[in-house]
Structures are given as structure tokens and as C-alpha cells.
Coordinates of C-alpha atoms in Angstrom, one line a residue:
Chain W
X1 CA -20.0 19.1 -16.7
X2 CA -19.2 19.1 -20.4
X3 CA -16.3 17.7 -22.4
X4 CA -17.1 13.5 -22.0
X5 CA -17.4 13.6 -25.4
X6 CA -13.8 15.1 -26.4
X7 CA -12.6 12.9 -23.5
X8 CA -14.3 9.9 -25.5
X9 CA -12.8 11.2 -28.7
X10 CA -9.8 12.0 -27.4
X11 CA -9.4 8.7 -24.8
X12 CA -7.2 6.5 -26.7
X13 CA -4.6 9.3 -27.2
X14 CA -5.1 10.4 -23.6
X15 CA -4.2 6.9 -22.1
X16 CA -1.3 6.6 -24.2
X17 CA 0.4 9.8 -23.2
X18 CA -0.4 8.9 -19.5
X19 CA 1.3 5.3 -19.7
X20 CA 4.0 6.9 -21.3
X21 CA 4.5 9.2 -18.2
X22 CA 3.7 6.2 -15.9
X23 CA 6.8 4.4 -17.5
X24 CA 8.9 7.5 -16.4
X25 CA 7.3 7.8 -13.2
X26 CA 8.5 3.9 -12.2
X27 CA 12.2 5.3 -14.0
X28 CA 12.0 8.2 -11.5
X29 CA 10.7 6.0 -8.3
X30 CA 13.3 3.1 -8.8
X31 CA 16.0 5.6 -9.7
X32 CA 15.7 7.2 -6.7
X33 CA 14.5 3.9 -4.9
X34 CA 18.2 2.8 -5.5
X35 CA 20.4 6.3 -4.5
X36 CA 18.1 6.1 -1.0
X37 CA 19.1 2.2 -0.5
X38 CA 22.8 3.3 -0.9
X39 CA 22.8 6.2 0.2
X40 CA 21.1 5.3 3.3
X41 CA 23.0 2.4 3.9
X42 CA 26.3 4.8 3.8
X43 CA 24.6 7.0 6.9
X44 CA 22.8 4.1 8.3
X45 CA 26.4 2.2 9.4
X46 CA 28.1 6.1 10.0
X47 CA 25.3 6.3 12.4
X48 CA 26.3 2.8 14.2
X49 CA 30.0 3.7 13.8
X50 CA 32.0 4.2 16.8
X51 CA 34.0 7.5 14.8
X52 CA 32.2 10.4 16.5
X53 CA 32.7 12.3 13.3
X54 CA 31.0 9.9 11.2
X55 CA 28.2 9.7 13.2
X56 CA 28.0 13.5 13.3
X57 CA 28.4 13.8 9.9
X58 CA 25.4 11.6 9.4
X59 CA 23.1 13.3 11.9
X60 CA 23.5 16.8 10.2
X61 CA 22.9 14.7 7.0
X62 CA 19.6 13.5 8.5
X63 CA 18.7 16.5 10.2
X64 CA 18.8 18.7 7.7
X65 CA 17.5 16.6 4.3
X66 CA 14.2 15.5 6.7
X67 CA 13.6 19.4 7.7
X68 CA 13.8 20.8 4.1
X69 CA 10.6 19.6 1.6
X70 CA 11.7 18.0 -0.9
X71 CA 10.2 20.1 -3.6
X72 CA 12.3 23.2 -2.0
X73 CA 15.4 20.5 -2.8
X74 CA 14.4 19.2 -6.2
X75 CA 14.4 22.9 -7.1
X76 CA 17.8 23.7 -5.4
X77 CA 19.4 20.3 -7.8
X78 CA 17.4 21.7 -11.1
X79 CA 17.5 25.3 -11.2
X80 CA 19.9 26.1 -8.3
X81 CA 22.7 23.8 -9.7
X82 CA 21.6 24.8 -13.6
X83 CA 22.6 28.6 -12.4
X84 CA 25.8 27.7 -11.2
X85 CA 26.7 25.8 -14.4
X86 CA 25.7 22.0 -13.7
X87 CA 23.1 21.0 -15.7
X88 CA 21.1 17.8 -14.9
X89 CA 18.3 17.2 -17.2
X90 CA 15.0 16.7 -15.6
X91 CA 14.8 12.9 -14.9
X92 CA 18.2 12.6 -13.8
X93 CA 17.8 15.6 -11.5
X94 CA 14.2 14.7 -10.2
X95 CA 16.6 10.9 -8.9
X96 CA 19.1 12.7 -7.0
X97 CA 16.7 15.0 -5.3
X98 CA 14.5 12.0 -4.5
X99 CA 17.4 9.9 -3.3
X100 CA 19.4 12.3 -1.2
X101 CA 15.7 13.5 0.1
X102 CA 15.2 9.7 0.8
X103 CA 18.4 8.5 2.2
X104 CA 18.1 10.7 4.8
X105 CA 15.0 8.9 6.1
X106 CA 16.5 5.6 4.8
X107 CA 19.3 6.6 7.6
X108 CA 17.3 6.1 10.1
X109 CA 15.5 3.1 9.5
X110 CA 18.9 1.1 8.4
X111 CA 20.3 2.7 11.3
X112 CA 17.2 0.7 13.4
X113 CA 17.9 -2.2 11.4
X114 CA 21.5 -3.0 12.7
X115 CA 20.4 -2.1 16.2
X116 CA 18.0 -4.5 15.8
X117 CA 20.5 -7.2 15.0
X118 CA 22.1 -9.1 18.5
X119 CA 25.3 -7.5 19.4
X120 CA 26.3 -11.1 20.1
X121 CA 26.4 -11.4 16.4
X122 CA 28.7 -8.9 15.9
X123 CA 31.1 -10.2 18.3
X124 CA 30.9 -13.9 17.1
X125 CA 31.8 -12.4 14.3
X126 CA 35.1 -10.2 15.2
X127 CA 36.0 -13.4 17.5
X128 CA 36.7 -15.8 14.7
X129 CA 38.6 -13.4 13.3
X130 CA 36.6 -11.2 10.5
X131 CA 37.4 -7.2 10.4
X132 CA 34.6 -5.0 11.6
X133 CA 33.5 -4.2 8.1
X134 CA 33.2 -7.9 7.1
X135 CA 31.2 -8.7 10.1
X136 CA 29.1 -5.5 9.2
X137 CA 28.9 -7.2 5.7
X138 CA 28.6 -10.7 6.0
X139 CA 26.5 -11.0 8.9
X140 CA 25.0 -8.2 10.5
X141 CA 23.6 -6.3 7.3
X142 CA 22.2 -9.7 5.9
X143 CA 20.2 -9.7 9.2
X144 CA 19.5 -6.5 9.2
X145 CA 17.7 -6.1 5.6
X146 CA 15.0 -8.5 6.9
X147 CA 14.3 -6.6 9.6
X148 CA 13.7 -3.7 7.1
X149 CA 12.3 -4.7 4.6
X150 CA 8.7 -4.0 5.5
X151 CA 9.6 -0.2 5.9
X152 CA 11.6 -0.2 2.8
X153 CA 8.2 -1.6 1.1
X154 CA 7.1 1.5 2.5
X155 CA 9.0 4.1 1.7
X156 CA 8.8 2.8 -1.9
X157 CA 5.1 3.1 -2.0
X158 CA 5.6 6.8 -0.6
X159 CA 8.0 7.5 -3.1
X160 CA 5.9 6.6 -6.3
X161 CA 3.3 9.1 -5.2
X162 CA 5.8 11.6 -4.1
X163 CA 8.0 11.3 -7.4
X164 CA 4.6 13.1 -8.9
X165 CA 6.8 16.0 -7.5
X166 CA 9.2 15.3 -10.3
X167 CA 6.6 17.3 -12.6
X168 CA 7.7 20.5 -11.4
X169 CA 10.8 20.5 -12.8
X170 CA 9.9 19.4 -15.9
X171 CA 10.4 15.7 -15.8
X172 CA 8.0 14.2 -18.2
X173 CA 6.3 11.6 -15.7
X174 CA 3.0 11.0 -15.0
X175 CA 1.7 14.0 -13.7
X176 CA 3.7 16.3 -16.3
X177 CA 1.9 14.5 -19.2
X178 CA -1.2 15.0 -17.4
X179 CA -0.2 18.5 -17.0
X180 CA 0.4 18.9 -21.0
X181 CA -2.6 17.2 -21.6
X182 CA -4.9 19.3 -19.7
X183 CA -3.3 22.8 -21.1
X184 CA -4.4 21.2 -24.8
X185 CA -7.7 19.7 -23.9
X186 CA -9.0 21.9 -21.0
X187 CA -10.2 18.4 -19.6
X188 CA -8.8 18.7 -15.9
X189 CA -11.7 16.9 -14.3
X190 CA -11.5 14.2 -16.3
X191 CA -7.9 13.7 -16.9
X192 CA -6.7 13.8 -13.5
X193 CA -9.5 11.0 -12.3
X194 CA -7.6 9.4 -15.1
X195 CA -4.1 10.4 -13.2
X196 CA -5.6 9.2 -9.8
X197 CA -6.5 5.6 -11.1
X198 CA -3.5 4.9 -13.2
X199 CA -1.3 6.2 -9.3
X200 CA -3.9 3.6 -7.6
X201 CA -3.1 1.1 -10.2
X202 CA 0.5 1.1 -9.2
X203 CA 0.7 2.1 -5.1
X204 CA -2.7 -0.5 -4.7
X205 CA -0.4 -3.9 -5.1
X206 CA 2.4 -2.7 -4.1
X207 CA 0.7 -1.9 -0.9
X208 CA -1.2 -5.4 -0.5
X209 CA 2.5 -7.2 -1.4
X210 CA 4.1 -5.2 1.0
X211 CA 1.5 -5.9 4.0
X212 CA 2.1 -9.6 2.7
X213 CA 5.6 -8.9 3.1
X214 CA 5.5 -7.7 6.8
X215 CA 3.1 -10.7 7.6
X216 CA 5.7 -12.6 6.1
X217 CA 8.7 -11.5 8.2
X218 CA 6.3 -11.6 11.3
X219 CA 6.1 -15.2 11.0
X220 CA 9.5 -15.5 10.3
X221 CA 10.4 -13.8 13.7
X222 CA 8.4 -16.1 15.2
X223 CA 9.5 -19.4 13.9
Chain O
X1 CA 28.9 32.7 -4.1
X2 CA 28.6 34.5 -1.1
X3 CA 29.5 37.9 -1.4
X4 CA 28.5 41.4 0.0
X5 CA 26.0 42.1 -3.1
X6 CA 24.2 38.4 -2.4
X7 CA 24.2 39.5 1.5
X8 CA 22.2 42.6 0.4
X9 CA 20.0 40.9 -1.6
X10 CA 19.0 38.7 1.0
X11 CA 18.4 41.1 3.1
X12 CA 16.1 42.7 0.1
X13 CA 14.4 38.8 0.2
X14 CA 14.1 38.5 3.8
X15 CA 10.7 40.7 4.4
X16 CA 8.7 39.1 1.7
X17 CA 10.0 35.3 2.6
X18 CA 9.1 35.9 6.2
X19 CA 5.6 37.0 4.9
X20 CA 5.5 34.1 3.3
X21 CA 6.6 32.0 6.0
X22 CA 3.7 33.4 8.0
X23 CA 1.3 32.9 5.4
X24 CA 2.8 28.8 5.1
X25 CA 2.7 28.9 8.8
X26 CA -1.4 30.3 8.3
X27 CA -1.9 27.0 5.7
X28 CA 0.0 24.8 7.6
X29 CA -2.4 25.6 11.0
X30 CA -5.5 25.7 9.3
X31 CA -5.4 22.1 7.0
X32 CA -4.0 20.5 10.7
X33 CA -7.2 21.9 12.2
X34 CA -9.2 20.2 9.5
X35 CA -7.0 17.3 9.5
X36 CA -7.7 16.4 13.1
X37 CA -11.4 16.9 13.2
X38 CA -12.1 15.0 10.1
X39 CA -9.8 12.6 10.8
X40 CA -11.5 12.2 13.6
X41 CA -14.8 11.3 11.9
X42 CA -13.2 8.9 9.6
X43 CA -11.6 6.9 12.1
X44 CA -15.4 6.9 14.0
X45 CA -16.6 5.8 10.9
X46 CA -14.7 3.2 9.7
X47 CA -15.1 1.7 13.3
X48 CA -18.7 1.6 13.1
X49 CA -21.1 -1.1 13.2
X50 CA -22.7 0.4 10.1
X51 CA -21.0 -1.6 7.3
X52 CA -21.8 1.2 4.4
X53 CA -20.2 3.7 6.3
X54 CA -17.5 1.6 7.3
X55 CA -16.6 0.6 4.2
X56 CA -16.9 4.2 2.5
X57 CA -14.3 5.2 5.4
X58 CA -12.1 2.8 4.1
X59 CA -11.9 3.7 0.4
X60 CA -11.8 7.1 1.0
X61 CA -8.5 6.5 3.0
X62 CA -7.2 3.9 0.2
X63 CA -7.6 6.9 -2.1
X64 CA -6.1 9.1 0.0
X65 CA -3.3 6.8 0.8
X66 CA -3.1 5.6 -2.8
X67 CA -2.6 8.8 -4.9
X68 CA -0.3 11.4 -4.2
X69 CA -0.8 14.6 -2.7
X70 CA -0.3 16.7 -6.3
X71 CA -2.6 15.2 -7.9
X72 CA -5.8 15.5 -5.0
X73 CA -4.5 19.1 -4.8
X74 CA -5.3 19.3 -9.0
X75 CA -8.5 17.5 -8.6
X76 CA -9.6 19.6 -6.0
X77 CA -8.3 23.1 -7.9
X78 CA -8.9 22.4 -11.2
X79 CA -11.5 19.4 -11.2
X80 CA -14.2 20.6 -8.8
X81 CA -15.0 23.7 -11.0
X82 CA -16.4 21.4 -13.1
X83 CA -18.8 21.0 -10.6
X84 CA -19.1 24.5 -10.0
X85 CA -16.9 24.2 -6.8
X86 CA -14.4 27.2 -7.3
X87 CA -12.0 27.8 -4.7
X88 CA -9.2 30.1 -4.5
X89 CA -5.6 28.4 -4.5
X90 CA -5.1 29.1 -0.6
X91 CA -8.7 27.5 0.4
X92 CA -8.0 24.7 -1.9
X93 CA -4.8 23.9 -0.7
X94 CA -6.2 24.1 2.9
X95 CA -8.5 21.6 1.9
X96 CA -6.8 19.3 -0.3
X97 CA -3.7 19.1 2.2
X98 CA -6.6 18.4 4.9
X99 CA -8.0 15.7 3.8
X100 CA -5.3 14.0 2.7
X101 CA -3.7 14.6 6.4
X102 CA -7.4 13.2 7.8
X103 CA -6.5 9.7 6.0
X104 CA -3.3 9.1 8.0
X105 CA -4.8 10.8 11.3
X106 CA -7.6 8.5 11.2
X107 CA -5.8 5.7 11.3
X108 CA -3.3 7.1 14.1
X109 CA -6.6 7.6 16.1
X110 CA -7.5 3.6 15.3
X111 CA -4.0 2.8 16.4
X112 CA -4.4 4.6 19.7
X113 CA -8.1 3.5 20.5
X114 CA -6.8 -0.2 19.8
X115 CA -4.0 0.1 22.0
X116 CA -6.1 1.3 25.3
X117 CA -7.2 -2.2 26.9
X118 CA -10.4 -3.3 25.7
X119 CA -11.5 -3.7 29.4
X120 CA -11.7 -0.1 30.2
X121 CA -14.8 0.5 27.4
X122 CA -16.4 -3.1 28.8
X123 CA -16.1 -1.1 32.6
X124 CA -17.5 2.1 31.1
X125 CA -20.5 0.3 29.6
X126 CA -20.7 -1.9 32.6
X127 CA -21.1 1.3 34.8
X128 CA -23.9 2.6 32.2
X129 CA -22.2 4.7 29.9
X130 CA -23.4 4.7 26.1
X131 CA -20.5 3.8 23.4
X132 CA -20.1 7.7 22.7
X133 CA -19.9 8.3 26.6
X134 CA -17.3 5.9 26.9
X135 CA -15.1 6.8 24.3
X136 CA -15.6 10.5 25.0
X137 CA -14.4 9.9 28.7
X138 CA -12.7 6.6 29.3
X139 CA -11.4 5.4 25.9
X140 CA -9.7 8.9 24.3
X141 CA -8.0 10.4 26.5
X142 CA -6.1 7.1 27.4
X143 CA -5.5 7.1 23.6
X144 CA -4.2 10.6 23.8
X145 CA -0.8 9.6 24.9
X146 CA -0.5 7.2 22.3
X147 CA -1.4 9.5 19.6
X148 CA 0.3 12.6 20.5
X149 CA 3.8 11.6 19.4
X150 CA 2.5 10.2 15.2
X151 CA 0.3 13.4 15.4
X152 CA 2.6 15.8 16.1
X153 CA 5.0 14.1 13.2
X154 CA 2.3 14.5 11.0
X155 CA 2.1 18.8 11.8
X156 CA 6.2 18.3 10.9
X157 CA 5.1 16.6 7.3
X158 CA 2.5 18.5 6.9
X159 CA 4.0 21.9 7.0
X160 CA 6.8 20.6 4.3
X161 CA 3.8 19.3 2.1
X162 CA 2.5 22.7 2.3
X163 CA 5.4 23.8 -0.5
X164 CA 3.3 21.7 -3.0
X165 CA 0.3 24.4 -2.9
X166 CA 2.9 26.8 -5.0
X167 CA 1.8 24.6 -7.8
X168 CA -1.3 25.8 -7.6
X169 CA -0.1 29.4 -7.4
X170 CA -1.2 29.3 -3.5
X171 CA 0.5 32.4 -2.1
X172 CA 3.0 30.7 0.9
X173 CA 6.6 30.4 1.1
X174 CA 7.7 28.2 -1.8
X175 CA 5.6 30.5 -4.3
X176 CA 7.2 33.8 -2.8
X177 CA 10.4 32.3 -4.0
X178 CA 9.6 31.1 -7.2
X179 CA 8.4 34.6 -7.8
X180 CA 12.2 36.0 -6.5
X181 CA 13.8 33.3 -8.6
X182 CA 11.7 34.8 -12.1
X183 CA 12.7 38.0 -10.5
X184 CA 16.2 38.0 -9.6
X185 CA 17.3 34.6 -11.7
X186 CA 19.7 33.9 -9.1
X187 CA 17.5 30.6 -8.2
X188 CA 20.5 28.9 -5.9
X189 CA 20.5 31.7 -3.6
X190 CA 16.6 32.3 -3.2
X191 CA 16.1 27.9 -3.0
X192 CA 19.2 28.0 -0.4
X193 CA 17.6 30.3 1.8
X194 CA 13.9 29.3 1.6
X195 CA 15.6 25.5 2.8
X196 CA 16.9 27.1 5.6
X197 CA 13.9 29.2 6.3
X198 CA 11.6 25.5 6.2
X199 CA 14.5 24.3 8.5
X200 CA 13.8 26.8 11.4
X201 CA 10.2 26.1 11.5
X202 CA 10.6 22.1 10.8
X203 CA 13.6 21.6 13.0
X204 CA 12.3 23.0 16.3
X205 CA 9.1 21.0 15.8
X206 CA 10.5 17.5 15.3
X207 CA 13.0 18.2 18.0
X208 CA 9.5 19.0 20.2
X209 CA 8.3 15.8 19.3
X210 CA 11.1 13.6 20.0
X211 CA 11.4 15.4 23.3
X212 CA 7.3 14.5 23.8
X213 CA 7.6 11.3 22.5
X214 CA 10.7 10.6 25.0
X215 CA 8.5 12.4 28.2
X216 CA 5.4 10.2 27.3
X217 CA 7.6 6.8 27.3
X218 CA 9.2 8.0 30.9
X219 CA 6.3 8.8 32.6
X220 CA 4.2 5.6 31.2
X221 CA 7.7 3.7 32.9
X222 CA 7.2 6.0 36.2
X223 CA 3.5 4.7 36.1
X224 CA 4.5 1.2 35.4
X225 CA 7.1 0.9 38.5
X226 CA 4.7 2.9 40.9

């Protein structure tokens, strides 16, 4: 097991580079964070819609997004789309693969959400007067969010470890840098227990605030 | 895009990427196997009275849960030579996808022991059966049908994940392609058509488990009325 002492020498440089890539990797999580929000919001009320073709269009959305990995579809946006002329650079890329990849799942749990929501609600609503997409705004979504939010907590956790991904196509996140660093230094061992801590550093709180999160909207339920 | 030549081409693809598919079906099969036998340990474990091994249950799934798969996959490839571990890329992606799938099996086996009624273990014991006894015959296969339907989603995750062992140069679907792709450069067609070959295998599965999951709620409702 040799090599702690160029890890020692080497440590201060090491970290750096790794924080660096940390910093992209939260670009690349909330980046893609935000297309799945949208973009699963967009499905998630196509699902609920009563247009058949809306809600078709959305299930072939879901179907097919959540039976493909989404390392086969980061490669389809960065090399596929590069070899028929559109060229996203890495970062960009690695957020619309992660966002399209997540909307689909997003789908389905905004699609829960509004179930979840009293139908009464919805026809309060359209009785005093408000068009179907202002009741879907103004007060079924509102509803709806809380009921989510726990599994969007979730899905971001799942997200930060799975934009580790975005190293493959040559997004310079977390796991890239580590990547670089262990082709210079030879240090894998040590480098990636490095990688593994600075990942539990991030996914550890956001997992205790999101358990805090769906014991908060428990109790809310209950009140 | 989609021309005769590309048709030809694919059909020059399609051996080797079914090959492939076989060998990500092979992965796939054998890190499940793993996966629900050592999940099983881990969820015995962290339900022990023994608080040591309890609580090394526990961190080992925080890890698990807590880093992504990539990088266990690197520390298991390139960091356990260190240690004089060498495996090849197949055998450690078997491994590493294992053990990261016996983190989130464990706790589906938690959920489903919890959710059988803690009266039918009292009633086992009560009739003299040890703790093992009792789980063996009373308390699991109650938990089965609770299980069944997260487990089988876990198979559909896991044999997507299994695309992440090409980083490690794991011979299995995704690698074949990125081999065709260095080949051919024609990386749009060779990505298109390796999505829709994880499709046929993924598809069918989830649609298995939605139809299980659906069967297991009906009959538990039969049960209930009767």
C-alpha cells in the first residue's frame, strides 16, 4: 500500500482540484434539478389532462426516458447530437441529459401529486369562475408541491450521485477531476476514498434535511 | 438519417450488440443474485440485538446510499489492488453493482418484515419456535408479498446501472457500442440503437412488475373481503 506519502505531498493540490469539481458537480445537479422540475411538471399535468393525446404523448415520454440508462442518453445528447452537427459542451449536455432522464420520473411523481389534491378543489375552483389552467395554477399545484416535496428531496439526492455520470462525457465534475488526478498521480486508492467522502459530504445533509422535511409535511397532514 | 447503407450497417451491429446484450443480461443476473443474498444479511444485521453489528450494518448502507455508484465501481477496480485484490472488470462490476444493490434490498426486506403484524413472530415464539425459526417460517414469507413488487423494481434499475461497468472497460452492452462508435464514428446511430435494445429488456420487465404489483394488491383485497 505505498504512495501516503505523495498523497501527503500532494494533498493540498489534490483537495483543491476535487472542490473545484464538487462546485461543477452541484452546477450539473441543480442544472438538471431545474429542467426535471419543469420538465416534469409539463408531463405531470399532460398526464392529468383530459386531451387523450396529451396524455399519450406523456406516457411514451415516460415510458421510454425510464427504460433507457441514462448514461446510454447522455451519450446519445454528447456524441450522438455532436455527429449530427449540434454541439453542446460537456456541462451543458451532461443537464439536458440529466433533466430529460429526470423529468420522466418527475412525471410521475407530479402526476401523484395532483391526484393527491381533492377533486373538490378543482371544482371550487372552476365554480367561481377560474379557467382550468388557473385552477391548475393557483390552487391545485400550490397543494400539490407539498405533497411532493419529500420525493423531490429525493430525487435530488439521487441526482448528485448520479450526475457522477457526467464524467463520461467529459464534464469536469467531481469524478472527472478525480479521474485526471489519478492518471497523474497513480493514487486511485487514495483519491477516490477522497471522492467518496467529499459525495458523502454533500448527499449526508441533504438526506437528514430531507427526512426532516418529510417529518415535517407528516405533521402538517396531520394538523 | 435513415437510409439503406445505415439499415446495413445495423444489421453489421446487430450480432455483436446482441452478444452484448446477453453478456449485460449475464451481469445483470449475477450482481441481483448477490444483491439479494447479501442484502439479506444486512437487513438481519442491522435488526440485531447486537449493537456493533447493528450499527456497522447501518454505515455500510449510509455509504452505499451516500456515494454514487461510479465511484464504488472505481474503488472496487482500481482501489482494491492496492490491497492486492485484483479483479477483472466483469467480476468487479458484479461486485460493485452488488453491493450497492444489497444497500437498498436490505432495507426493502426491513420494510417488509415491519409491515407483517408483530403478533404473528409473538405466536411463533409463543408456540416454541426460536427467532430464526420464526422468521424463516412465519415472518418472511408474509413479507414476500410486500417485497416482491420494490424488488423486482430494483432488477429494472439494476440492469440500466449495469451500462456504468463500460467505464471500467467491462465487456456488456454499453462497451460493445462504444467500441462501434470508435469504429464506425457514426455514434447517433450505434447510441440510438443500443437505447432501444435497453428498452426491450427494461420495458417488458417494468411492465411485469406493474402487472405483479397490481395482482398482489387484488388478491390481498380478495383476502380482505373473504
Amino acid at each position: 500500500m505505498g504512495g501516503w506519502h505523495r498523497f501527503v505531498d500532494r494533498f493540498p493540490e489534490i483537495v483543491q482540484l476535487l472542490l473545484t469539481g464538487a462546485v461543477t458537480t452541484v452546477v450539473v445537479t441543480v442544472g438538471g434539478f431545474a429542467v426535471s422540475v419543469l420538465l416534469g411538471l409539463l408531463f405531470g399535468t399532460f398526464k392529468t389532462s383530459r386531451s387523450r393525446a396529451l396524455r399519450a404523448v406523456a406516457h411514451v415520454y415516460v415510458e421510454v426516458f425510464r427504460s433507457v440508462p441514462v448514461l446510454t442518453q447522455l451519450f446519445i445528447i454528447y456524441f450522438g447530437l455532436a455527429s449530427v452537427g449540434i454541439r453542446l459542451p460537456p456541462v451543458p449536455a451532461a443537464v439536458v441529459g440529466f433533466g430529460l432522464n429526470g423529468g420522466a420520473y418527475l412525471t410521475e411523481v407530479f402526476r401523484a401529486g395532483i391526484e393527491a389534491v381533492n377533486r373538490g378543489q378543482s371544482e371550487a375552483a372552476l365554480a367561481i369562475g377560474m379557467t382550468r389552467l388557473m385552477a391548475l395554477r393557483i390552487i391545485v399545484m400550490p397543494q400539490a408541491v407539498r405533497v411532493v416535496l419529500p420525493a423531490l428531496a429525493n430525487f435530488a439526492i439521487g441526482l448528485l450521485k448520479e450526475s457522477s455520470l457526467a464524467s463520461a462525457v467529459a464534464a469536469p465534475e467531481l469524478s472527472f477531476n478525480a479521474g485526471m488526478l489519478v492518471r497523474q498521480t497513480y493514487l486511485s486508492t487514495q483519491i477516490y476514498v477522497c471522492v467518496a467522502i467529499v459525495y458523502l459530504a454533500m448527499s449526508l445533509p441533504l438526506s437528514s434535511a430531507s427526512r426532516a422535511l418529510e417529518r415535517h409535511v407528516a405533521r402538517g397532514k396531520r394538523a | 438519417m435513415i437510409s439503406d447503407a445505415t439499415l446495413d450497417l445495423v444489421r453489421e451491429w446487430l450480432p455483436e450488440l446482441l452478444v452484448a446484450a446477453a453478456q449485460t443480461l449475464e451481469m445483470t443476473a449475477l450482481a441481483y443474485a448477490l444483491s439479494v443474498v447479501a442484502g439479506l444479511f444486512v437487513a438481519l444485521g442491522e435488526m440485531s440485538r447486537r449493537r456493533w453489528l447493528a450499527r456497522c450494518c447501518r454505515v455500510y448502507i449510509e455509504f452505499v446510499r451516500g456515494t454514487p455508484t461510479l465511484t464504488q465501481l472505481f474503488l472496487i477496480y482500481f482501489g482494491l489492488p492496492a490491497f492486492g485484490i485484483v479483479l477483472p472488470s466483469f467480476g468487479a462490476a458484479v461486485v460493485a453493482l452488488g453491493l450497492h444493490y444489497a444497500a437498498s434490498m436490505s432495507e426493502i426486506y426491513r420494510g417488509g418484515i415491519a409491515a407483517v403484524d408483530l403478533g404473528q413472530a409473538e405466536a411463533a415464539s409463543a408456540v416454541g419456535m426460536t427467532r430464526a425459526e420464526a422468521l424463516r417460517h412465519i415472518v418472511l414469507p408474509q413479507a414476500l408479498r410486500v417485497i416482491l413488487p420494490p424488488m423486482g423494481n430494483s432488477l429494472v434499475s439494476l440492469l440500466k446501472d449495469t451500462s456504468v461497468a463500460s467505464l471500467i472497460a467491462a465487456p456488456e452492452l454499453m462497451m460493445r457500442a462504444d467500441d462501434l462508435t470508435s469504429e464506425y464514428y457514426m455514434p447517433m446511430q450505434i447510441y440510438l440503437v443500443t437505447g432501444v435494445m435497453y428498452f426491450i429488456m427494461a420495458f417488458p420487465l417494468s411492465m411485469a412488475v406493474r402487472w405483479l404489483e397490481r395482482s398482489l394488491i387484488r388478491s390481498r383485497l380478495r383476502q380482505r373481503r373473504a
